[in-house]
mmCIF file of C-alpha atoms and ligand atoms in Angstrom:
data_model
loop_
_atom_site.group_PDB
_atom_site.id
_atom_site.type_symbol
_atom_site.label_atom_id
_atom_site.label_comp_id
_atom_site.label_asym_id
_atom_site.label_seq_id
_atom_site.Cartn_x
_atom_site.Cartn_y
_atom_site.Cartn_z
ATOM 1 C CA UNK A 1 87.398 117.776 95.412
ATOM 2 C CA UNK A 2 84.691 115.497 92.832
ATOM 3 C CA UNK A 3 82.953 113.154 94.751
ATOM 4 C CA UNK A 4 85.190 110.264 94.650
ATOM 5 C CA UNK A 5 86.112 108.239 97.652
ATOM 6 C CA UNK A 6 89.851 109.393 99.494
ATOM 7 C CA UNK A 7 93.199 107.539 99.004
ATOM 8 C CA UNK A 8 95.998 108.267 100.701
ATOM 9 C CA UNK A 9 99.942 106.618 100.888
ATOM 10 C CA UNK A 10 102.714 107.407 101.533
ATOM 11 C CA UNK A 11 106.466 105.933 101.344
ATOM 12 C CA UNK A 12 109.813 107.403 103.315
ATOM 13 C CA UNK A 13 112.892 108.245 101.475
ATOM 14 C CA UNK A 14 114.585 106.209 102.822
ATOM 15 C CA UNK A 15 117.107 105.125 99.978
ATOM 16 C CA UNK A 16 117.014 102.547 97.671
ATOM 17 C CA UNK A 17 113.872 102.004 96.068
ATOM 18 C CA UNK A 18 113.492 97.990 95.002
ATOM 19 C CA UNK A 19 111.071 96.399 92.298
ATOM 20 C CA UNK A 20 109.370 95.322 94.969
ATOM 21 C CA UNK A 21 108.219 98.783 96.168
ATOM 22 C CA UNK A 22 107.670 99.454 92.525
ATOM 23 C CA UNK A 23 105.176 96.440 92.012
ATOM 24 C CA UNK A 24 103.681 96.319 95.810
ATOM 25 C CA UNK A 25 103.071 100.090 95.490
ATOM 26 C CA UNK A 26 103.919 102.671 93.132
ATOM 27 C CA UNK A 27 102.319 100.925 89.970
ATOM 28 C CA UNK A 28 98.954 100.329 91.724
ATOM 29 C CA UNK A 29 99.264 104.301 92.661
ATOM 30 C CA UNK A 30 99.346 105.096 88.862
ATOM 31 C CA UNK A 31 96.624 102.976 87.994
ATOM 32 C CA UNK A 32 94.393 103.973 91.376
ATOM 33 C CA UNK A 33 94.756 108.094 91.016
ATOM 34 C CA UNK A 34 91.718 108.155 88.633
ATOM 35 C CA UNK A 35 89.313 106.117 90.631
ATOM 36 C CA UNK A 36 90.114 108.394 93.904
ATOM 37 C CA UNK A 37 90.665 111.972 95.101
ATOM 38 C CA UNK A 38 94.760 110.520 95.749
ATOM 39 C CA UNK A 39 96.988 111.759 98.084
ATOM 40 C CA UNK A 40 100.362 110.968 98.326
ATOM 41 C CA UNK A 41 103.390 111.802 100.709
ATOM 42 C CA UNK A 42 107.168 111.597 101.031
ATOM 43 C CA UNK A 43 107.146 110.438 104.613
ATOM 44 C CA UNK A 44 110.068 112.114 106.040
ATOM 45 C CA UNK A 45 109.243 112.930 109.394
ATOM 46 C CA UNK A 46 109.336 108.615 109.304
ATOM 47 C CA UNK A 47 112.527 108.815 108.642
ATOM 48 C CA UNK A 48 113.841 110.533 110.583
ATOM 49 C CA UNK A 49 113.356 107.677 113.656
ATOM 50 C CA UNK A 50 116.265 105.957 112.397
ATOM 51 C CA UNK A 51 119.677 107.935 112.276
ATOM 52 C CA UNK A 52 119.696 109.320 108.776
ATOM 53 C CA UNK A 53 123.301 111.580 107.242
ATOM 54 C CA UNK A 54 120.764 114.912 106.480
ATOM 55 C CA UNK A 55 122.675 115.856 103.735
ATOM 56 C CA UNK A 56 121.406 111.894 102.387
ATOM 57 C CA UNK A 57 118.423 112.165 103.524
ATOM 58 C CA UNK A 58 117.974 115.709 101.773
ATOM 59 C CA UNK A 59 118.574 113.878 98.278
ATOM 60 C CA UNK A 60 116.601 110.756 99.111
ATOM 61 C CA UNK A 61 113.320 113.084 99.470
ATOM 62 C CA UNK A 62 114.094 114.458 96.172
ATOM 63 C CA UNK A 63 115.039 111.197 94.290
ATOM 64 C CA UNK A 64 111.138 109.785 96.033
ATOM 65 C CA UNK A 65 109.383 112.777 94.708
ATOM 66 C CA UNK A 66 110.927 112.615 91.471
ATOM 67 C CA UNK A 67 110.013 108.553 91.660
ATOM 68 C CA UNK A 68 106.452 108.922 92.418
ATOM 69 C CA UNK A 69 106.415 111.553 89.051
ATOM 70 C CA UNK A 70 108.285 108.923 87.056
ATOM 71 C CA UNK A 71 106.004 106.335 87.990
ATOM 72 C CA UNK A 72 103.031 108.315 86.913
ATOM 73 C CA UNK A 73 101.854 110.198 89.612
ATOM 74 C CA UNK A 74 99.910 112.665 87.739
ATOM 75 C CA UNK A 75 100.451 115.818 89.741
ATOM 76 C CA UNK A 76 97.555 118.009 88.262
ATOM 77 C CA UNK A 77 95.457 114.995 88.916
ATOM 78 C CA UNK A 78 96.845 113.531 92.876
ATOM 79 C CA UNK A 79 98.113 115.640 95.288
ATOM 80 C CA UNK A 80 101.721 115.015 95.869
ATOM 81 C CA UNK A 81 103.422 116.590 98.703
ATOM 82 C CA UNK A 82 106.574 116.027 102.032
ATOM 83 C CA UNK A 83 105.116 115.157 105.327
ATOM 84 C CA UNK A 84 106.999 117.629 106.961
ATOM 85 C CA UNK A 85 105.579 120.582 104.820
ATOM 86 C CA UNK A 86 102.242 120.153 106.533
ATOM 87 C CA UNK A 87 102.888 120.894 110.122
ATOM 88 C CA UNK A 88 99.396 119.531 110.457
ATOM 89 C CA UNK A 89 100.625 115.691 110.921
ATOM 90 C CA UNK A 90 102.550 116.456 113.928
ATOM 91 C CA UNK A 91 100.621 118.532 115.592
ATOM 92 C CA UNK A 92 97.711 115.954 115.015
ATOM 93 C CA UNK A 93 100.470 113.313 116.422
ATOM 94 C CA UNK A 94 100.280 115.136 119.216
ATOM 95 C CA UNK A 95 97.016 114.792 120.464
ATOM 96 C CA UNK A 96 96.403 111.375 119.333
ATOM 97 C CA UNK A 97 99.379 110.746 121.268
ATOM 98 C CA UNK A 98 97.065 111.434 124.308
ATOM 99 C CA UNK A 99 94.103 108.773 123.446
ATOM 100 C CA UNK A 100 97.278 106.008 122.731
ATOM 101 C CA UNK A 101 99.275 104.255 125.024
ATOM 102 C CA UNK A 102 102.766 102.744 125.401
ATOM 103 C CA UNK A 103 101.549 99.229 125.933
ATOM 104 C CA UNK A 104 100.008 99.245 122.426
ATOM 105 C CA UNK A 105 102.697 100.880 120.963
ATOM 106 C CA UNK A 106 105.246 98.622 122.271
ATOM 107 C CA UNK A 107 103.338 95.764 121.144
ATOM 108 C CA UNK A 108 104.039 96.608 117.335
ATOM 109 C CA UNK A 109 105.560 94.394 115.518
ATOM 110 C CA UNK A 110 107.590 96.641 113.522
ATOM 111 C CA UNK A 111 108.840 98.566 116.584
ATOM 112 C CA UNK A 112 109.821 94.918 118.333
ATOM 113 C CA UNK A 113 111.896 94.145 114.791
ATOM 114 C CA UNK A 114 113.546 97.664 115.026
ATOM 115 C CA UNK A 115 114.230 97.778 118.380
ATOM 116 C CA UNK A 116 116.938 94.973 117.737
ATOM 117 C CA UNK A 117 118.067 96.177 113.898
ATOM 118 C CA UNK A 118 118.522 99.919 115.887
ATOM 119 C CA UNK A 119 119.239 98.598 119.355
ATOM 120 C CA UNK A 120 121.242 101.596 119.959
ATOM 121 C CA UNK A 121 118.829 104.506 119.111
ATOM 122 C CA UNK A 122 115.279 103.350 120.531
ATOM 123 C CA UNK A 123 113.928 106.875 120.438
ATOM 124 C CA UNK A 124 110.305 107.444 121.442
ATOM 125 C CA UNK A 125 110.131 108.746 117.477
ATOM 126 C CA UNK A 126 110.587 104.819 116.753
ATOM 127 C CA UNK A 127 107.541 104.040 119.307
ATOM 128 C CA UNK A 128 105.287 106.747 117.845
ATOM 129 C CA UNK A 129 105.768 106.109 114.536
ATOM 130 C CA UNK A 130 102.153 104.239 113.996
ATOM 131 C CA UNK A 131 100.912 107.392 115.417
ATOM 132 C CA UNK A 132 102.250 109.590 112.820
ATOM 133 C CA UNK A 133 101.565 107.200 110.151
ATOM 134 C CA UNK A 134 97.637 107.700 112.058
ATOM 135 C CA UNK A 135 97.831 111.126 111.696
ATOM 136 C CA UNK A 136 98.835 111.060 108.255
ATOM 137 C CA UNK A 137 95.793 109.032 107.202
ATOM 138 C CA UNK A 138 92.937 110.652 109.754
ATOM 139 C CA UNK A 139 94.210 114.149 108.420
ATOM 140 C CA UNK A 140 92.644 113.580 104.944
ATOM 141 C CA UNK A 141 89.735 111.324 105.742
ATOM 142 C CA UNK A 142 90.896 109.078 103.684
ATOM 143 C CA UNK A 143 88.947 105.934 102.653
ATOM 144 C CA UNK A 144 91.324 103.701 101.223
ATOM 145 C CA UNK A 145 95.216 103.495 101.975
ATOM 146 C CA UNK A 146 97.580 100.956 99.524
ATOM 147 C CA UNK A 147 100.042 99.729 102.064
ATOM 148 C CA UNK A 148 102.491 96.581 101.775
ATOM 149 C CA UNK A 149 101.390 93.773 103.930
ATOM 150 C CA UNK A 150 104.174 94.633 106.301
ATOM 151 C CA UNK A 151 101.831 97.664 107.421
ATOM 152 C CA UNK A 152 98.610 95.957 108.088
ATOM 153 C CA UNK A 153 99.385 96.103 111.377
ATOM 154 C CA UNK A 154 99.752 100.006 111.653
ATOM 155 C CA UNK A 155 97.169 100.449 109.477
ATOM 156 C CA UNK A 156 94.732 98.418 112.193
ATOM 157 C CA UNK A 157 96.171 100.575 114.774
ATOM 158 C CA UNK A 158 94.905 103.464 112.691
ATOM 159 C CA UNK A 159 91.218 102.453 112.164
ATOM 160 C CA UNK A 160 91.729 101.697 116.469
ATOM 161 C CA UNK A 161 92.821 105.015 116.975
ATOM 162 C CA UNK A 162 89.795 106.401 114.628
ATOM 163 C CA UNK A 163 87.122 104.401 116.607
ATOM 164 C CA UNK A 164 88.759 105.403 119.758
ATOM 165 C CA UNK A 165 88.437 109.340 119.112
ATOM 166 C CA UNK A 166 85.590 109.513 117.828
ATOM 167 C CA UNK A 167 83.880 107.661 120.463
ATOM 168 C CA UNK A 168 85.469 109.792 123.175
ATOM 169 C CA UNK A 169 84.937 112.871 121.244
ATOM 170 C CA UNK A 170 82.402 112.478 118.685
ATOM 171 C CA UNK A 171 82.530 111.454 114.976
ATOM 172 C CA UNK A 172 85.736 113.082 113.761
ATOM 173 C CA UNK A 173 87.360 111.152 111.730
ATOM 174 C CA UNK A 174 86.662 108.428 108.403
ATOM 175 C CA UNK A 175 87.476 104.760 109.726
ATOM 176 C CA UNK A 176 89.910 104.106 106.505
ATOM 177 C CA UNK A 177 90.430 100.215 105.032
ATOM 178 C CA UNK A 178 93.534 99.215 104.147
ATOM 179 C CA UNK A 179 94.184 97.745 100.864
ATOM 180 C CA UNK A 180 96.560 95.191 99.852
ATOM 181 C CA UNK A 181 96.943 94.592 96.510
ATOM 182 C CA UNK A 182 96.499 91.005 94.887
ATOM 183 C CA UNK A 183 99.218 91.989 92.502
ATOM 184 C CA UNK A 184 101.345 93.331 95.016
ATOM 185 C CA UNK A 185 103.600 89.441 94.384
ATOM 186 C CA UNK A 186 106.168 88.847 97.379
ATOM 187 C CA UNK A 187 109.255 89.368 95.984
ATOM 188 C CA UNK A 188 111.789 87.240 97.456
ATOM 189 C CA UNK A 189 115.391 87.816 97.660
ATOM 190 C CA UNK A 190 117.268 86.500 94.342
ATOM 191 C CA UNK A 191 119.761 85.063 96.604
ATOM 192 C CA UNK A 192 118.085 83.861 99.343
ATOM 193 C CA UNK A 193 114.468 82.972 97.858
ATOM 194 C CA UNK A 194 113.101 82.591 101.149
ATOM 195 C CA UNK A 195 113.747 86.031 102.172
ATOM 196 C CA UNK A 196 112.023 88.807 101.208
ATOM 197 C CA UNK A 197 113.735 90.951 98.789
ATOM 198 C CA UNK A 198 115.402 93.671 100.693
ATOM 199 C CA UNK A 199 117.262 97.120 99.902
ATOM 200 C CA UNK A 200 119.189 96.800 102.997
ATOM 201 C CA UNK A 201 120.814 93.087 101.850
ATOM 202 C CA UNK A 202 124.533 93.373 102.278
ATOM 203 C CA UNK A 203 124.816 91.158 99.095
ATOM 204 C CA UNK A 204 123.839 93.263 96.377
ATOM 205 C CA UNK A 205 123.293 90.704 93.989
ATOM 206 C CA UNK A 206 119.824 89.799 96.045
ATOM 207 C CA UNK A 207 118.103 93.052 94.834
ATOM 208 C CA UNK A 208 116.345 94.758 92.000
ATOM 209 C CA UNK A 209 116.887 98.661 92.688
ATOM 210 C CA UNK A 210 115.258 100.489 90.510
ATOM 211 C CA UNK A 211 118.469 102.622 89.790
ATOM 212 C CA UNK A 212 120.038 99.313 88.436
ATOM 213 C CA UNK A 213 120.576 100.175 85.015
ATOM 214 C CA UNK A 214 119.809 97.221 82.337
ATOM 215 C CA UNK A 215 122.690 95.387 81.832
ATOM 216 C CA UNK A 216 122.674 95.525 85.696
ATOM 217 C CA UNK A 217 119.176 94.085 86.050
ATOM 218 C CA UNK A 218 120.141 91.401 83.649
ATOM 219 C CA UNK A 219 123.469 90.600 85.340
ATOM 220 C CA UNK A 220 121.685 90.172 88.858
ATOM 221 C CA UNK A 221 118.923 88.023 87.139
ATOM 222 C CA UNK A 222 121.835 85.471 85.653
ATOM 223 C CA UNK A 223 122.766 85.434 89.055
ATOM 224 C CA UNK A 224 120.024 84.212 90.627
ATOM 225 C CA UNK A 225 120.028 81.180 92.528
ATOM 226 C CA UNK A 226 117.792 78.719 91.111
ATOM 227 C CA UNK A 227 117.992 74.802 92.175
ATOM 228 C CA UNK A 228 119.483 71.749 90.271
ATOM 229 C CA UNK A 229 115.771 70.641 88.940
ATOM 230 C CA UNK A 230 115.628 71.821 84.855
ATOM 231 C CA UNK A 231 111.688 72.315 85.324
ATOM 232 C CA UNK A 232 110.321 76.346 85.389
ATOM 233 C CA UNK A 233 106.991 75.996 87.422
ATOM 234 C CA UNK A 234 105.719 76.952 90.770
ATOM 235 C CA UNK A 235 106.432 75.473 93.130
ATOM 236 C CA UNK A 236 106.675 75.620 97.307
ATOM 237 C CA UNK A 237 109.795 73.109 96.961
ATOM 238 C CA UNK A 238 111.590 75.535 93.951
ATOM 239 C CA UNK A 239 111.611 79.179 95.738
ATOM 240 C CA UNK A 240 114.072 80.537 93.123
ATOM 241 C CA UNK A 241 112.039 79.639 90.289
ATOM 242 C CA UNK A 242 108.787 80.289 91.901
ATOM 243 C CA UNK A 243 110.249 84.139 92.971
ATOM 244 C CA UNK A 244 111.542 84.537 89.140
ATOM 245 C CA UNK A 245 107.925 83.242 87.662
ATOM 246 C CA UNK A 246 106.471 85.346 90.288
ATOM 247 C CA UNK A 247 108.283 88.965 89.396
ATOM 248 C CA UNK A 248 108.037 88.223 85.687
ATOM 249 C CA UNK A 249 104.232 87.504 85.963
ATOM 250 C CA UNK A 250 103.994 90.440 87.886
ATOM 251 C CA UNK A 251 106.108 92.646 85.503
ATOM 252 C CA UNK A 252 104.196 91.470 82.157
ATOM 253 C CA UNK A 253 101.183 91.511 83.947
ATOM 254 C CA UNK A 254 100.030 87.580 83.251
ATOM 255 C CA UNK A 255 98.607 85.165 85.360
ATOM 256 C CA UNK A 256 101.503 82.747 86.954
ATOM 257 C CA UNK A 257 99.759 79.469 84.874
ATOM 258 C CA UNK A 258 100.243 81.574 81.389
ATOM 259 C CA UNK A 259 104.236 82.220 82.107
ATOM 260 C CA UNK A 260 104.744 78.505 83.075
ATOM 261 C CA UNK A 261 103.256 77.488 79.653
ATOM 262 C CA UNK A 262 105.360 80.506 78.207
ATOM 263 C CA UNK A 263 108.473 79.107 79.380
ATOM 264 C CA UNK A 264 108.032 75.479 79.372
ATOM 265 C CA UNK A 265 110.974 73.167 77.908
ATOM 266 C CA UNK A 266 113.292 76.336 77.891
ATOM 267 C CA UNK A 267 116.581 76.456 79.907
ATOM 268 C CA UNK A 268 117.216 77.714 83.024
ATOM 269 C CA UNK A 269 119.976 79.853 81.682
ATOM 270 C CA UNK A 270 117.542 81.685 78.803
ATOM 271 C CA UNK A 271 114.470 82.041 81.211
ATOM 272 C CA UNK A 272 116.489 84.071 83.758
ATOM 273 C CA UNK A 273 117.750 86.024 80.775
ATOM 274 C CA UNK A 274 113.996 86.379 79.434
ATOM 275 C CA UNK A 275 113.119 87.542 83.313
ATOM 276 C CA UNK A 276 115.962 89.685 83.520
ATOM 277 C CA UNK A 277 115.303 91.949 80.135
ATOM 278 C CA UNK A 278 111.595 91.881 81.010
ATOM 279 C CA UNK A 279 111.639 93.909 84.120
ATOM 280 C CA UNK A 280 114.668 95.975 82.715
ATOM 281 C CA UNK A 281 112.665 96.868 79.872
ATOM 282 C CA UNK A 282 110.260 98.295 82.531
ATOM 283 C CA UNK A 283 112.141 100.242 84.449
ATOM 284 C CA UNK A 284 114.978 101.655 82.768
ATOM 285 C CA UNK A 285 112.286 104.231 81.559
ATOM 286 C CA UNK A 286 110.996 104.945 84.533
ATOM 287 C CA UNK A 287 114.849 105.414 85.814
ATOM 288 C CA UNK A 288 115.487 107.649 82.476
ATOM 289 C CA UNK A 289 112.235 109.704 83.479
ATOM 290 C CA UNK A 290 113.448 110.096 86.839
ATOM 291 C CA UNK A 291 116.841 111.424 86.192
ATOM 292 C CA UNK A 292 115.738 113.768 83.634
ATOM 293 C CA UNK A 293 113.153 115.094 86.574
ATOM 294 C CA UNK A 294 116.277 115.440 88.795
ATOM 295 C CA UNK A 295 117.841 117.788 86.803
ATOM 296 C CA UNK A 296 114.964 120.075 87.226
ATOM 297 C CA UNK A 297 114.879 120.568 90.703
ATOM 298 C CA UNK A 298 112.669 124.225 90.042
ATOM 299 C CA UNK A 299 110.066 122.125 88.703
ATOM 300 C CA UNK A 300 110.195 119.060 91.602
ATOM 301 C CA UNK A 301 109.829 122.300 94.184
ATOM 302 C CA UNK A 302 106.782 123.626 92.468
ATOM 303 C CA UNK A 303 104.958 120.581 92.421
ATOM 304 C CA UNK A 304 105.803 120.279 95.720
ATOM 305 C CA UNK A 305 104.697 123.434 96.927
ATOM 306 C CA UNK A 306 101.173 123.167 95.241
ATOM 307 C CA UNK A 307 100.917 119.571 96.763
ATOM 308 C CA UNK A 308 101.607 121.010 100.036
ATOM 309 C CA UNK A 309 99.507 124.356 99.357
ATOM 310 C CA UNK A 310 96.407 121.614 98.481
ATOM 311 C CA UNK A 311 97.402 118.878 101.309
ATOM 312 C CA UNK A 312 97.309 121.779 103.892
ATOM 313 C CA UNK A 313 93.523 122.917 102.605
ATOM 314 C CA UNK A 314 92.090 119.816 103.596
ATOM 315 C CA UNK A 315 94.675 118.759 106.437
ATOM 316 C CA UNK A 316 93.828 122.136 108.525
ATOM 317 C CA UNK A 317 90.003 121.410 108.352
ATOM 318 C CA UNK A 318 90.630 117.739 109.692
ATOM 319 C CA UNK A 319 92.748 119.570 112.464
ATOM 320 C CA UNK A 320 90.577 122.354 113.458
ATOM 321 C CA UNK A 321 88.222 120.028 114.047
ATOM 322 C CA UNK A 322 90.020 117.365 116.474
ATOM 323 C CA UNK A 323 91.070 120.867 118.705
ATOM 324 C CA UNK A 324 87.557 121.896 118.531
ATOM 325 C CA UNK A 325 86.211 118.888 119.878
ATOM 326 C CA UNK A 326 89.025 118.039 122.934
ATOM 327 C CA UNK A 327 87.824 121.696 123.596
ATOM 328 C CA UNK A 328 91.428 123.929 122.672
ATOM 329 C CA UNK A 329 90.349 127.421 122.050
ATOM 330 C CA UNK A 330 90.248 128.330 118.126
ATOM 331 C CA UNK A 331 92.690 131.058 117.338
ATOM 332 C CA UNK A 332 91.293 134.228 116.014
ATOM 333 C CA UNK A 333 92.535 135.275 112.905
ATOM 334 C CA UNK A 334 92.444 138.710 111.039
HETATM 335 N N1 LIG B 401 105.056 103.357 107.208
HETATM 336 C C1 LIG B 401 104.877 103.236 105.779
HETATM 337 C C2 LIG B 401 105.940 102.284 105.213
HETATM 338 O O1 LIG B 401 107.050 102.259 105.692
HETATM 339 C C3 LIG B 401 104.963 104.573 105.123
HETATM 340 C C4 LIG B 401 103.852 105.442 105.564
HETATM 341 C C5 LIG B 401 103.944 106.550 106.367
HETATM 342 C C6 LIG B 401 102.482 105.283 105.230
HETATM 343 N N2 LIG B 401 102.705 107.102 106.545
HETATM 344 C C7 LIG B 401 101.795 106.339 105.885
HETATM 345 C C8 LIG B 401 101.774 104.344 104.455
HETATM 346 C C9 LIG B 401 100.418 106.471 105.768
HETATM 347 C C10 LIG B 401 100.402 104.488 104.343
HETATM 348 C C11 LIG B 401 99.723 105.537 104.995
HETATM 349 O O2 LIG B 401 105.665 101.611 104.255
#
């Protein structure tokens, strides 16, 4: 690899993909895979901690990969690959598993949240999950990982877990920093501003997926609920206009002052229409791009066999490593 500092990310297929996945993390992917050596993962071995239909799940890692490549992931230029085709990350799992223990893990937030929306399937995969998501980032030494604030916590756990082995066993691995991105706008709920915006809302009207074809996206932003001022700036008191100023500065790529000026003295009405064909004009390609990548499922396999051929390279090292220095006995080969 050049000498370029390591990013690594990953997402789960885990359905619907919203516009705020697209904003919080797949755009800043595109835009971060020339400053770093950039690795990035369909997380499916995450997934599989909450009860998934397989034959589902077996799309939804296709319909990520072929997301990530309609997004921009350059595949010549990142390495894009499935957890699960590295056997690396869980055999790493497993021996991290022995420096972490349940108290910590118990203690994550996530796994508190999830233990009540899955009360009836609180498997031990659900507990270890920061581990794996550990794993996945010690593996490749990585530097830098994007995540959504909603990971922070993991991602401490990670650089924890890092610390912890290496002073029990002797620099090993990178300590990586997390990275949040300023642009990476909370999107709220359309319906329920004070939410965040969520793929698993019952009300459908409260999300952007980024299947939602345009006169979809438009519909949903007419929809919107806004409040019974007539004034389009941000504001803590206005959460549906604040959420709509925020995705459409986000979208255009503007600061939040410019787009009030933009929009001042127009109508609520015309502004959500103006929001609405904005971010439909930016992602009906994308959902074009990824459809038409569908259809070629030869080619989505051989990129992901090379990502996982490259992934593997550097994974194995990482892993050969952490045995050597808990003292396992390397395998002779040839
Ligand atoms: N847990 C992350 C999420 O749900 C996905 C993920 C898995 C990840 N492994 C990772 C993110 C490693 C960053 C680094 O968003």
């Amino acid at each position: 690899m050049e000498d370029k500092k390591t990013l690594f990310s990953a997402i789960q297929p885990s359905g619907i993909l919203t516009i705020g996945n697209y904003l919080g993390a797949l755009r800043n992917f595109k835009k971060l895979q020339d400053d770093y050596n950039s690795i990035f993962s369909v997380a499916d071995l995450h997934t599989l901690t909450v009860r998934q239909d397989p034959a589902t799940l077996r799309k939804n890692i296709y319909e990520l990969t072929a997301l990530y490549l309609a997004c921009g992931i350059n595949p010549e230029k990142s390495i894009l690959f499935i957890q699960s085709h590295v056997s690396a990350h869980a055999e790493l799992t497993w021996v991290l598993n022995t420096i972490c223990y349940p108290g910590e893990l118990s203690r994550m937030t996530q796994f508190k949240e999830k233990s009540k929306t899955h009360e009836d399937n609180v498997n031990m995969g659900l507990m270890d999950y920061p581990v794996l998501m550990a794993s996945d980032i010690l593996l490749y030494q990585s530097d830098l990982v994007p995540v959504g604030a909603d990971q922070k916590q993991h991602l401490e756990l990670s650089r924890d877990i890092a610390i912890r082995f290496n002073n029990r066993f002797g620099e090993t691995f990178t300590v990586p920093d997390g990275y949040i991105p300023k642009t990476a706008a909370r999107v709220m709920s359309l319906q329920e501003p004070t939410k965040k915006m969520s793929k698993s809302d019952a009300n459908l009207n409260a999300f952007i997926s980024m299947d939602d074809d345009p006169d979809t996206v438009i519909r949903k932003f007419k929809r919107a609920v806004t409040d019974s001022d007539n004034r389009i700036i941000f504001s803590e008191d206005k959460p549906g206009i604040s959420n709509l100023l925020t995705i459409y500065a986000a979208i255009t790529e503007k600061s939040i002052a410019d787009v009030e000026k933009e929009f001042a003295g127009l109508g609520y009405g015309d502004f959500k229409l103006r929001v609405g064909e904005a971010v439909a004009n930016v992602i009906e390609p994308i959902r074009q791009e990824k459809n038409k990548l569908l259809a070629n499922r030869d080619y989505l396999d051989d990129v992901l066999k090379n990502g996982a051929e490259r992934a593997e390279r550097v994974a194995y090292r990482t892993l050969a490593k952490v045995y050597k220095k808990v003292g396992l006995v390397a395998r002779k080969r040839g």
